Short mmCIF file of N, CA and C in Angstrom, two decimals:
data_model
loop_
_atom_site.label_atom_id
_atom_site.label_comp_id
_atom_site.label_asym_id
_atom_site.label_seq_id
_atom_site.Cartn_x
_atom_site.Cartn_y
_atom_site.Cartn_z
N MET A 1 -30.13 -7.52 -5.84
CA MET A 1 -31.33 -6.51 -5.57
C MET A 1 -33.11 -7.37 -6.37
N SER A 2 -33.61 -7.74 -5.32
CA SER A 2 -34.62 -8.07 -6.47
C SER A 2 -36.02 -7.14 -5.57
N TYR A 3 -37.48 -7.28 -6.78
CA TYR A 3 -38.02 -6.30 -5.89
C TYR A 3 -39.48 -6.94 -6.91
N SER A 4 -40.51 -7.14 -4.79
CA SER A 4 -41.85 -7.86 -5.60
C SER A 4 -42.53 -6.57 -5.47
N ALA A 5 -43.32 -6.64 -6.08
CA ALA A 5 -44.88 -5.80 -6.25
C ALA A 5 -45.45 -5.84 -5.58
N ASP A 6 -46.21 -7.39 -6.32
CA ASP A 6 -47.11 -7.96 -5.27
C ASP A 6 -46.48 -8.29 -3.38
N ARG A 7 -45.67 -8.17 -2.91
CA ARG A 7 -45.74 -8.09 -1.97
C ARG A 7 -44.80 -6.91 -1.41
N GLY A 8 -44.43 -5.97 -2.02
CA GLY A 8 -44.39 -5.20 -1.30
C GLY A 8 -42.30 -4.64 -1.15
N THR A 9 -41.97 -5.91 -1.27
CA THR A 9 -40.73 -6.13 -0.84
C THR A 9 -39.89 -5.99 -1.29
N ILE A 10 -37.73 -5.83 -0.87
CA ILE A 10 -37.04 -5.58 -1.79
C ILE A 10 -36.50 -6.63 -0.69
N VAL A 11 -35.16 -7.36 -1.70
CA VAL A 11 -34.25 -8.64 -1.35
C VAL A 11 -33.34 -7.69 -1.82
N VAL A 12 -32.50 -7.60 -0.47
CA VAL A 12 -30.64 -7.29 -0.75
C VAL A 12 -29.76 -8.56 -0.45
N SER A 13 -29.02 -8.45 -1.17
CA SER A 13 -28.03 -9.73 -1.49
C SER A 13 -26.90 -8.56 -0.40
N HIS A 14 -26.38 -9.41 1.00
CA HIS A 14 -25.71 -9.20 1.85
C HIS A 14 -24.39 -9.10 0.93
N ARG A 15 -23.59 -9.91 0.33
CA ARG A 15 -22.39 -9.64 -0.29
C ARG A 15 -22.27 -9.05 -1.15
N GLU A 16 -23.93 -8.77 -2.32
CA GLU A 16 -23.98 -7.58 -2.77
C GLU A 16 -23.34 -6.25 -2.01
N TYR A 17 -24.23 -6.44 -1.42
CA TYR A 17 -23.92 -5.04 0.10
C TYR A 17 -22.61 -4.80 0.39
N LEU A 18 -21.88 -5.83 0.78
CA LEU A 18 -20.71 -5.82 1.10
C LEU A 18 -19.86 -5.24 -0.07
N LYS A 19 -19.67 -6.12 -1.23
CA LYS A 19 -18.83 -5.57 -2.37
C LYS A 19 -19.51 -4.25 -2.59
N ALA A 20 -20.37 -3.93 -2.47
CA ALA A 20 -20.38 -2.81 -3.07
C ALA A 20 -19.40 -0.78 -1.93
N MET A 21 -19.50 -0.95 -0.49
CA MET A 21 -18.90 -0.73 0.20
C MET A 21 -16.73 -0.93 0.24
N ILE A 22 -17.24 -1.97 -0.37
CA ILE A 22 -15.77 -1.77 -0.76
C ILE A 22 -14.44 -0.41 -0.78
N PRO A 23 -14.92 -0.85 -2.38
CA PRO A 23 -14.25 1.39 -2.57
C PRO A 23 -14.96 2.34 -2.21
N THR A 24 -15.46 2.27 -1.27
CA THR A 24 -15.24 3.65 -0.33
C THR A 24 -14.33 3.58 1.02
N LYS A 25 -14.56 1.65 1.12
CA LYS A 25 -13.99 1.80 2.45
C LYS A 25 -11.68 1.92 2.04
N ILE A 26 -11.84 0.96 1.53
CA ILE A 26 -10.67 1.45 0.65
C ILE A 26 -10.41 3.29 0.37
N ALA A 27 -10.72 3.27 -0.01
CA ALA A 27 -10.58 5.22 -0.68
C ALA A 27 -9.65 5.78 1.55
N GLU A 28 -11.41 5.41 2.05
CA GLU A 28 -11.08 5.47 3.55
C GLU A 28 -9.94 5.31 4.06
N ILE A 29 -9.20 4.29 4.54
CA ILE A 29 -8.06 3.62 4.98
C ILE A 29 -6.67 4.58 4.42
N LYS A 30 -6.99 4.58 2.41
CA LYS A 30 -5.77 5.39 1.81
C LYS A 30 -5.34 6.82 2.31
N GLU A 31 -6.76 6.95 3.42
CA GLU A 31 -6.71 8.97 3.79
C GLU A 31 -6.28 8.44 5.12
N TYR A 32 -6.29 7.07 5.97
CA TYR A 32 -5.45 7.26 7.33
C TYR A 32 -4.07 7.83 7.23
N ASP A 33 -3.86 8.36 7.94
CA ASP A 33 -2.27 8.77 8.62
C ASP A 33 -1.60 7.57 9.11
N ASN A 34 -0.27 7.53 8.41
CA ASN A 34 0.64 5.88 8.35
C ASN A 34 0.54 5.51 9.55
N GLY A 35 0.16 6.55 10.84
CA GLY A 35 0.45 6.09 12.60
C GLY A 35 -1.13 5.17 13.02
N VAL A 36 -1.45 5.10 11.95
CA VAL A 36 -3.68 5.26 12.93
C VAL A 36 -3.50 4.22 12.70
N VAL A 37 -4.31 2.85 13.84
CA VAL A 37 -4.08 1.63 14.92
C VAL A 37 -5.50 1.13 14.07
N VAL A 38 -5.21 0.32 13.44
CA VAL A 38 -6.33 0.00 13.37
C VAL A 38 -7.25 -1.31 13.92
N ARG A 39 -8.31 -1.58 14.73
CA ARG A 39 -8.31 -2.91 15.28
C ARG A 39 -9.79 -4.13 14.40
N GLY A 40 -9.44 -4.87 14.32
CA GLY A 40 -10.20 -6.17 13.68
C GLY A 40 -9.86 -6.66 14.63
N SER A 41 -10.48 -8.60 13.83
CA SER A 41 -11.22 -9.64 14.73
C SER A 41 -10.40 -10.87 13.15
N VAL A 42 -9.87 -11.68 14.04
CA VAL A 42 -9.50 -12.50 12.88
C VAL A 42 -10.92 -13.62 12.67
N THR A 43 -10.49 -13.77 11.16
CA THR A 43 -11.40 -14.93 10.66
C THR A 43 -10.69 -16.01 9.99
N GLY A 44 -9.19 -16.32 10.33
CA GLY A 44 -8.38 -17.12 10.10
C GLY A 44 -7.53 -17.28 10.06
N SER A 45 -6.46 -18.56 9.71
CA SER A 45 -4.80 -18.53 9.47
C SER A 45 -4.49 -19.53 8.55
N ALA A 46 -3.80 -19.22 7.90
CA ALA A 46 -2.71 -20.33 7.29
C ALA A 46 -1.18 -20.04 7.32
N LYS A 47 -0.68 -21.30 6.91
CA LYS A 47 1.17 -20.49 6.93
C LYS A 47 1.79 -20.06 6.75
N PHE A 48 1.08 -19.06 6.24
CA PHE A 48 1.35 -17.37 6.09
C PHE A 48 1.53 -16.23 6.92
N GLY A 49 0.26 -16.81 7.86
CA GLY A 49 -0.12 -15.58 8.22
C GLY A 49 -1.80 -15.73 8.80
N VAL A 50 -2.00 -14.54 9.30
CA VAL A 50 -3.80 -13.97 10.18
C VAL A 50 -4.24 -13.38 9.18
N PHE A 51 -5.96 -13.91 8.92
CA PHE A 51 -6.01 -13.24 8.74
C PHE A 51 -7.29 -12.17 8.67
N CYS A 52 -7.18 -11.07 8.72
CA CYS A 52 -8.08 -9.88 9.94
C CYS A 52 -9.52 -9.30 8.96
N GLU A 53 -10.28 -9.07 9.44
CA GLU A 53 -11.40 -8.62 8.77
C GLU A 53 -11.77 -7.06 9.17
N PHE A 54 -11.90 -6.25 9.27
CA PHE A 54 -11.93 -4.78 9.88
C PHE A 54 -12.51 -4.06 8.69
N ASN A 55 -13.02 -2.48 9.97
CA ASN A 55 -14.03 -1.23 9.30
C ASN A 55 -15.24 -2.26 7.70
N GLU A 56 -15.35 -2.87 8.96
CA GLU A 56 -17.11 -3.52 7.95
C GLU A 56 -16.84 -5.23 7.15
N CYS A 57 -16.02 -4.19 5.67
CA CYS A 57 -16.13 -5.06 5.08
C CYS A 57 -14.75 -5.48 4.61
N LEU A 58 -13.68 -5.33 5.18
CA LEU A 58 -12.40 -5.53 4.12
C LEU A 58 -11.84 -6.23 5.30
N THR A 59 -10.71 -7.46 4.59
CA THR A 59 -10.08 -8.22 4.67
C THR A 59 -9.20 -8.01 4.22
N GLY A 60 -7.95 -8.38 5.02
CA GLY A 60 -6.18 -8.37 4.75
C GLY A 60 -5.84 -9.80 5.73
N MET A 61 -4.27 -9.87 5.46
CA MET A 61 -3.77 -11.00 6.06
C MET A 61 -2.57 -10.21 7.16
N ILE A 62 -2.47 -10.31 7.64
CA ILE A 62 -0.41 -10.21 8.86
C ILE A 62 0.38 -11.53 8.34
N PRO A 63 1.19 -10.71 7.86
CA PRO A 63 1.97 -12.72 7.47
C PRO A 63 2.61 -12.88 8.41
N LYS A 64 3.05 -13.67 8.74
CA LYS A 64 3.35 -14.32 10.10
C LYS A 64 4.81 -13.86 10.06
N GLU A 65 5.39 -12.85 9.59
CA GLU A 65 7.18 -12.44 10.16
C GLU A 65 6.27 -11.19 10.28
N ASN A 66 5.59 -10.48 10.11
CA ASN A 66 5.09 -9.43 11.45
C ASN A 66 3.58 -8.89 11.70
N LEU A 67 3.99 -10.53 12.63
CA LEU A 67 3.03 -10.94 14.17
C LEU A 67 3.69 -10.66 15.33
N VAL A 68 3.08 -9.59 15.93
CA VAL A 68 3.35 -9.32 17.33
C VAL A 68 2.51 -10.04 18.31
N GLU A 69 1.73 -9.50 18.65
CA GLU A 69 0.22 -9.44 19.45
C GLU A 69 -0.17 -11.16 19.59
N LEU A 70 -0.13 -11.37 18.32
CA LEU A 70 -0.70 -12.99 17.53
C LEU A 70 0.92 -13.75 17.73
N GLU A 71 1.83 -13.58 17.71
CA GLU A 71 3.00 -14.31 17.25
C GLU A 71 2.59 -15.89 18.20
N GLU A 72 2.43 -15.79 19.46
CA GLU A 72 2.61 -17.21 19.96
C GLU A 72 1.54 -17.94 19.55
N ASP A 73 -0.07 -17.60 19.48
CA ASP A 73 -0.50 -18.31 19.45
C ASP A 73 -0.53 -18.80 18.05
N TYR A 74 -0.16 -18.10 16.53
CA TYR A 74 0.44 -18.39 15.62
C TYR A 74 1.51 -19.34 15.63
N LYS A 75 2.14 -19.69 16.12
CA LYS A 75 3.42 -20.39 16.93
C LYS A 75 2.93 -21.88 17.11
N ASN A 76 1.97 -21.90 18.27
CA ASN A 76 0.88 -22.55 18.86
C ASN A 76 -0.33 -23.33 17.75
N ASN A 77 -0.51 -22.68 17.13
CA ASN A 77 -1.67 -23.74 16.48
C ASN A 77 -2.58 -22.48 17.46
N LYS A 78 -3.47 -22.09 17.71
CA LYS A 78 -3.94 -21.80 18.71
C LYS A 78 -4.41 -20.22 18.50
N ILE A 79 -4.68 -19.83 17.32
CA ILE A 79 -5.12 -18.81 16.73
C ILE A 79 -6.78 -19.00 16.55
N LYS A 80 -7.60 -17.91 17.65
CA LYS A 80 -8.86 -18.15 17.24
C LYS A 80 -9.73 -17.38 16.60
N PRO A 81 -10.68 -18.12 15.26
CA PRO A 81 -11.27 -16.37 14.87
C PRO A 81 -12.33 -16.19 16.21
N GLY A 82 -12.67 -14.69 15.78
CA GLY A 82 -13.07 -13.64 16.36
C GLY A 82 -12.71 -12.93 17.55
N THR A 83 -11.27 -13.65 17.89
CA THR A 83 -9.82 -12.46 18.48
C THR A 83 -9.72 -11.28 17.86
N GLU A 84 -10.00 -10.59 18.67
CA GLU A 84 -10.10 -8.53 18.99
C GLU A 84 -8.59 -8.18 18.58
N VAL A 85 -7.98 -8.21 17.32
CA VAL A 85 -6.86 -7.17 17.68
C VAL A 85 -5.98 -5.99 16.56
N GLU A 86 -4.95 -5.57 16.82
CA GLU A 86 -4.50 -4.18 16.57
C GLU A 86 -3.56 -4.01 15.71
N PHE A 87 -4.36 -3.65 14.56
CA PHE A 87 -2.73 -3.29 13.32
C PHE A 87 -2.79 -2.24 12.70
N TRP A 88 -1.57 -1.91 11.87
CA TRP A 88 -1.65 -0.93 11.30
C TRP A 88 -1.70 -1.59 9.70
N VAL A 89 -2.34 -0.50 8.52
CA VAL A 89 -2.34 -0.99 7.09
C VAL A 89 -0.46 -1.45 6.45
N ASN A 90 -1.02 -2.10 6.01
CA ASN A 90 1.25 -2.20 5.23
C ASN A 90 0.75 -1.35 3.72
N ASP A 91 -0.10 -2.62 3.39
CA ASP A 91 -0.33 -1.83 1.39
C ASP A 91 -2.13 -2.23 1.66
N ILE A 92 -2.02 -1.90 0.50
CA ILE A 92 -3.62 -2.27 -0.55
C ILE A 92 -3.48 -2.59 -1.91
N ILE A 93 -2.86 -3.45 -2.01
CA ILE A 93 -2.16 -4.06 -3.16
C ILE A 93 -3.80 -3.98 -4.44
N HIS A 94 -4.89 -4.71 -4.12
CA HIS A 94 -5.95 -3.92 -5.08
C HIS A 94 -7.51 -4.85 -3.11
N ASP A 95 -8.25 -4.37 -3.41
CA ASP A 95 -9.14 -4.77 -3.12
C ASP A 95 -8.89 -5.70 -2.35
N LYS A 96 -8.64 -7.25 -2.73
CA LYS A 96 -9.16 -8.38 -2.43
C LYS A 96 -7.15 -8.52 -2.03
N LYS A 97 -6.69 -7.85 -1.85
CA LYS A 97 -5.59 -8.27 -1.23
C LYS A 97 -4.66 -6.74 -0.36
N ILE A 98 -4.54 -6.71 0.93
CA ILE A 98 -4.23 -6.08 1.58
C ILE A 98 -3.32 -6.74 2.55
N THR A 99 -2.25 -6.02 2.86
CA THR A 99 -1.14 -6.38 3.92
C THR A 99 -1.62 -6.03 4.80
N LEU A 100 -1.26 -6.31 5.84
CA LEU A 100 -1.63 -5.53 7.77
C LEU A 100 -0.21 -5.99 7.94
N THR A 101 -0.20 -5.33 9.36
CA THR A 101 1.26 -5.49 10.33
C THR A 101 0.92 -5.04 11.33
N GLN A 102 2.03 -5.90 12.23
CA GLN A 102 2.09 -4.78 14.05
C GLN A 102 3.18 -4.92 14.78
N THR A 103 3.87 -4.86 13.23
CA THR A 103 5.67 -4.02 14.07
C THR A 103 5.77 -2.99 14.44
N GLY A 104 4.53 -1.93 13.86
CA GLY A 104 4.46 -1.07 13.95
C GLY A 104 3.75 -0.13 12.20
N PRO A 105 3.88 1.61 11.93
CA PRO A 105 3.20 2.14 11.57
C PRO A 105 4.40 1.91 10.46
N VAL A 106 4.21 2.08 8.55
CA VAL A 106 4.63 1.37 8.10
C VAL A 106 5.45 3.28 7.12
N TYR A 107 6.72 3.07 7.22
CA TYR A 107 7.50 3.86 6.14
C TYR A 107 6.91 3.98 4.49
N ASN A 108 6.56 5.32 4.92
CA ASN A 108 5.98 5.46 3.45
C ASN A 108 6.96 6.91 2.77
N PRO A 109 8.42 6.44 2.11
CA PRO A 109 9.14 8.04 2.13
C PRO A 109 8.62 8.82 0.95
N TRP A 110 7.54 8.76 0.23
CA TRP A 110 7.02 8.91 -0.45
C TRP A 110 5.81 9.71 -0.17
N ASP A 111 5.28 9.75 1.13
CA ASP A 111 4.71 10.75 2.52
C ASP A 111 5.55 11.66 2.22
N GLY A 112 4.88 12.92 1.81
CA GLY A 112 4.76 14.29 1.48
C GLY A 112 5.91 15.01 -0.09
N ALA A 113 6.94 13.98 -0.15
CA ALA A 113 7.31 14.16 -1.06
C ALA A 113 6.65 15.12 -2.21
N GLU A 114 5.56 15.11 -2.92
CA GLU A 114 4.89 16.35 -3.49
C GLU A 114 4.91 17.57 -3.07
N SER A 115 5.03 17.87 -1.82
CA SER A 115 5.70 19.20 -0.93
C SER A 115 6.55 19.41 -1.68
N ILE A 116 8.14 18.07 -1.52
CA ILE A 116 9.42 18.52 -1.70
C ILE A 116 9.93 18.70 -3.81
N PHE A 117 9.14 17.73 -4.42
CA PHE A 117 10.33 17.49 -5.47
C PHE A 117 8.66 17.63 -6.65
N VAL A 118 9.06 19.16 -5.92
CA VAL A 118 7.49 19.69 -6.89
C VAL A 118 8.09 19.82 -7.98
N PRO A 119 7.35 20.61 -8.99
CA PRO A 119 7.93 20.54 -10.49
C PRO A 119 8.91 21.69 -11.33
N MET A 120 9.53 21.34 -11.81
CA MET A 120 10.33 22.46 -12.15
C MET A 120 11.30 23.31 -10.59
N SER A 121 11.56 21.89 -9.83
CA SER A 121 11.73 22.41 -8.54
C SER A 121 14.15 21.52 -9.05
N ALA A 122 14.73 22.17 -8.23
CA ALA A 122 16.35 21.65 -9.05
C ALA A 122 16.66 20.69 -7.29
N HIS A 123 17.27 19.79 -7.94
CA HIS A 123 17.72 19.11 -6.60
C HIS A 123 18.79 18.45 -7.76
N THR A 124 19.73 17.93 -6.43
CA THR A 124 21.07 16.95 -6.91
C THR A 124 20.54 15.36 -6.44
N GLY A 125 21.05 14.50 -7.49
CA GLY A 125 20.60 13.31 -7.46
C GLY A 125 21.96 12.66 -7.68
N LYS A 126 22.03 11.11 -7.12
CA LYS A 126 22.95 9.85 -7.48
C LYS A 126 21.82 8.89 -8.71
N VAL A 127 23.52 8.63 -9.25
CA VAL A 127 22.97 7.65 -11.18
C VAL A 127 23.13 6.68 -10.39
N ILE A 128 21.70 5.99 -10.48
CA ILE A 128 22.22 4.15 -9.81
C ILE A 128 21.87 3.06 -10.42
N LYS A 129 21.22 3.45 -11.54
CA LYS A 129 20.97 2.37 -12.26
C LYS A 129 21.12 3.05 -13.96
N ILE A 130 21.73 2.64 -15.07
CA ILE A 130 21.11 3.27 -16.71
C ILE A 130 20.73 1.95 -17.56
N THR A 131 19.82 2.47 -18.54
CA THR A 131 18.51 1.60 -19.18
C THR A 131 19.18 2.02 -20.35
N LYS A 132 18.54 1.03 -21.31
CA LYS A 132 18.70 1.72 -23.23
C LYS A 132 17.33 3.15 -22.94
N TYR A 133 16.66 2.97 -22.11
CA TYR A 133 16.01 4.29 -22.31
C TYR A 133 15.46 5.31 -20.83
N GLY A 134 17.08 5.27 -20.25
CA GLY A 134 17.52 6.27 -19.13
C GLY A 134 18.19 6.26 -18.66
N ALA A 135 18.02 7.21 -16.75
CA ALA A 135 18.76 6.87 -15.81
C ALA A 135 18.03 7.10 -14.38
N PHE A 136 18.23 6.03 -14.15
CA PHE A 136 17.44 6.22 -13.01
C PHE A 136 18.51 7.09 -11.60
N VAL A 137 18.12 7.95 -10.82
CA VAL A 137 18.68 9.17 -10.27
C VAL A 137 17.70 8.37 -8.51
N GLU A 138 18.55 8.55 -8.07
CA GLU A 138 18.48 8.54 -6.59
C GLU A 138 18.20 10.02 -6.31
N LEU A 139 17.13 10.68 -5.41
CA LEU A 139 16.93 11.29 -5.33
C LEU A 139 16.40 11.36 -3.50
N ALA A 140 16.54 10.50 -3.15
CA ALA A 140 15.80 10.51 -1.46
C ALA A 140 16.20 9.07 -1.09
N ASP A 141 15.95 8.62 -0.03
CA ASP A 141 16.26 7.74 0.75
C ASP A 141 15.40 7.12 -0.34
N ASP A 142 14.37 5.77 -0.89
CA ASP A 142 13.58 5.17 -1.96
C ASP A 142 12.95 6.38 -2.68
N ILE A 143 13.50 6.83 -3.07
CA ILE A 143 12.46 7.75 -3.52
C ILE A 143 13.73 8.12 -5.21
N VAL A 144 13.09 7.59 -6.64
CA VAL A 144 14.07 7.33 -7.09
C VAL A 144 13.55 7.85 -8.85
N GLY A 145 14.08 8.84 -9.78
CA GLY A 145 12.90 8.94 -10.85
C GLY A 145 13.90 8.42 -11.71
N LEU A 146 13.66 9.08 -13.15
CA LEU A 146 14.21 8.77 -13.93
C LEU A 146 14.18 9.58 -15.08
N ILE A 147 15.49 9.96 -15.15
CA ILE A 147 15.61 11.00 -16.80
C ILE A 147 15.57 9.65 -17.38
N HIS A 148 14.57 10.52 -18.64
CA HIS A 148 13.95 10.37 -19.66
C HIS A 148 15.99 9.79 -21.19
N ILE A 149 15.60 8.89 -21.80
CA ILE A 149 17.02 8.91 -22.51
C ILE A 149 16.55 10.54 -23.18
N SER A 150 15.53 10.49 -23.46
CA SER A 150 15.04 11.81 -24.93
C SER A 150 16.26 13.01 -24.09
N ASN A 151 16.41 13.10 -22.76
CA ASN A 151 16.48 14.65 -22.09
C ASN A 151 18.16 14.19 -21.95
N LEU A 152 18.80 13.20 -22.13
CA LEU A 152 20.23 12.78 -22.19
C LEU A 152 21.03 12.73 -23.71
N GLN A 153 20.14 13.23 -24.85
CA GLN A 153 21.21 12.89 -26.25
C GLN A 153 21.81 13.62 -26.15
N ASP A 154 21.55 15.44 -25.61
CA ASP A 154 22.79 16.56 -25.56
C ASP A 154 23.89 16.16 -24.61
N GLU A 155 23.64 15.53 -23.72
CA GLU A 155 24.45 15.79 -22.42
C GLU A 155 25.90 14.30 -23.02
N PRO A 156 26.87 14.53 -21.98
CA PRO A 156 27.92 13.35 -21.52
C PRO A 156 27.13 12.55 -21.41
N PRO A 157 27.66 11.20 -20.98
CA PRO A 157 27.03 10.09 -20.58
C PRO A 157 27.13 9.62 -18.86
N LEU A 158 25.97 9.48 -18.65
CA LEU A 158 26.18 9.27 -17.04
C LEU A 158 26.77 8.40 -16.70
N ASN A 159 27.40 8.53 -15.48
CA ASN A 159 27.85 6.62 -14.97
C ASN A 159 27.17 6.34 -13.47
N VAL A 160 26.82 5.26 -13.66
CA VAL A 160 26.73 4.83 -12.10
C VAL A 160 27.10 5.32 -11.25
N GLY A 161 26.90 5.86 -10.21
CA GLY A 161 27.56 6.76 -8.85
C GLY A 161 27.75 7.52 -8.58
N GLU A 162 27.37 8.09 -10.31
CA GLU A 162 27.60 9.73 -10.44
C GLU A 162 26.15 10.94 -8.71
N LEU A 163 27.19 11.71 -8.87
CA LEU A 163 25.77 13.12 -8.60
C LEU A 163 25.49 14.11 -10.06
N VAL A 164 24.38 14.05 -10.37
CA VAL A 164 23.78 14.83 -10.95
C VAL A 164 22.65 15.97 -10.49
N ASP A 165 23.06 17.09 -11.35
CA ASP A 165 21.61 18.02 -11.06
C ASP A 165 20.60 18.26 -11.94
N ILE A 166 19.41 18.30 -10.91
CA ILE A 166 17.82 17.74 -12.19
C ILE A 166 17.05 18.51 -12.01
N ARG A 167 15.49 18.66 -12.41
CA ARG A 167 14.37 19.63 -12.18
C ARG A 167 13.73 18.01 -12.43
N VAL A 168 13.44 18.82 -11.93
CA VAL A 168 11.88 17.76 -11.79
C VAL A 168 11.14 18.77 -13.22
N ARG A 169 10.44 16.79 -13.64
CA ARG A 169 9.57 17.88 -14.60
C ARG A 169 7.58 17.33 -13.95
N SER A 170 7.94 16.36 -13.84
CA SER A 170 6.22 15.66 -12.72
C SER A 170 7.04 14.86 -12.11
N ILE A 171 5.65 14.54 -10.84
CA ILE A 171 5.89 13.56 -9.61
C ILE A 171 4.52 12.96 -9.44
N SER A 172 4.65 11.67 -9.48
CA SER A 172 3.48 10.68 -9.28
C SER A 172 4.07 9.71 -8.19
N PRO A 173 3.60 10.03 -6.52
CA PRO A 173 3.12 9.54 -6.18
C PRO A 173 2.41 8.32 -5.96
N ALA A 174 1.73 7.97 -7.22
CA ALA A 174 0.80 6.39 -6.90
C ALA A 174 1.77 5.37 -7.32
N GLU A 175 2.14 6.28 -8.54
CA GLU A 175 2.97 5.28 -9.73
C GLU A 175 4.66 5.03 -9.19
N ARG A 176 4.96 6.14 -7.89
CA ARG A 176 6.63 5.87 -7.79
C ARG A 176 7.47 6.20 -8.97
#
């Protein structure tokens, strides 16, 4: 941004404006319900998928294996920039890497996990891996926790496949 006192004008870079909007728009899509359909427009394609712009300043990619509505045009090399398309947000890796899908809303096993696995609640889980720093225990489909080695030292050794009773110390869906 630059300011000219002589002319009484302010010049704002459109690129800088969009970069400033990205964190807010990322926060908005993180708040979406998993079933929210997003509308955007195609900006281009590559050998691995189709790029779409949405929410004013975000760009994401629909991998070719997640195409439905655009699948035929993609296979026939007929993707046209500007084509309106609907999709779901699959994953936000960082503000410059967002994956999208047309195959339906993505199930996230961690949605609502904080209300089930509250600190100090008791659960039974299955040991799925043992490492030098502890044991990984699956508490539900795709929800795995770690029992740190410091909490296992006074216990008999655990075995993979064994069911164990645990008490949740803390939970962080963001870190899974």
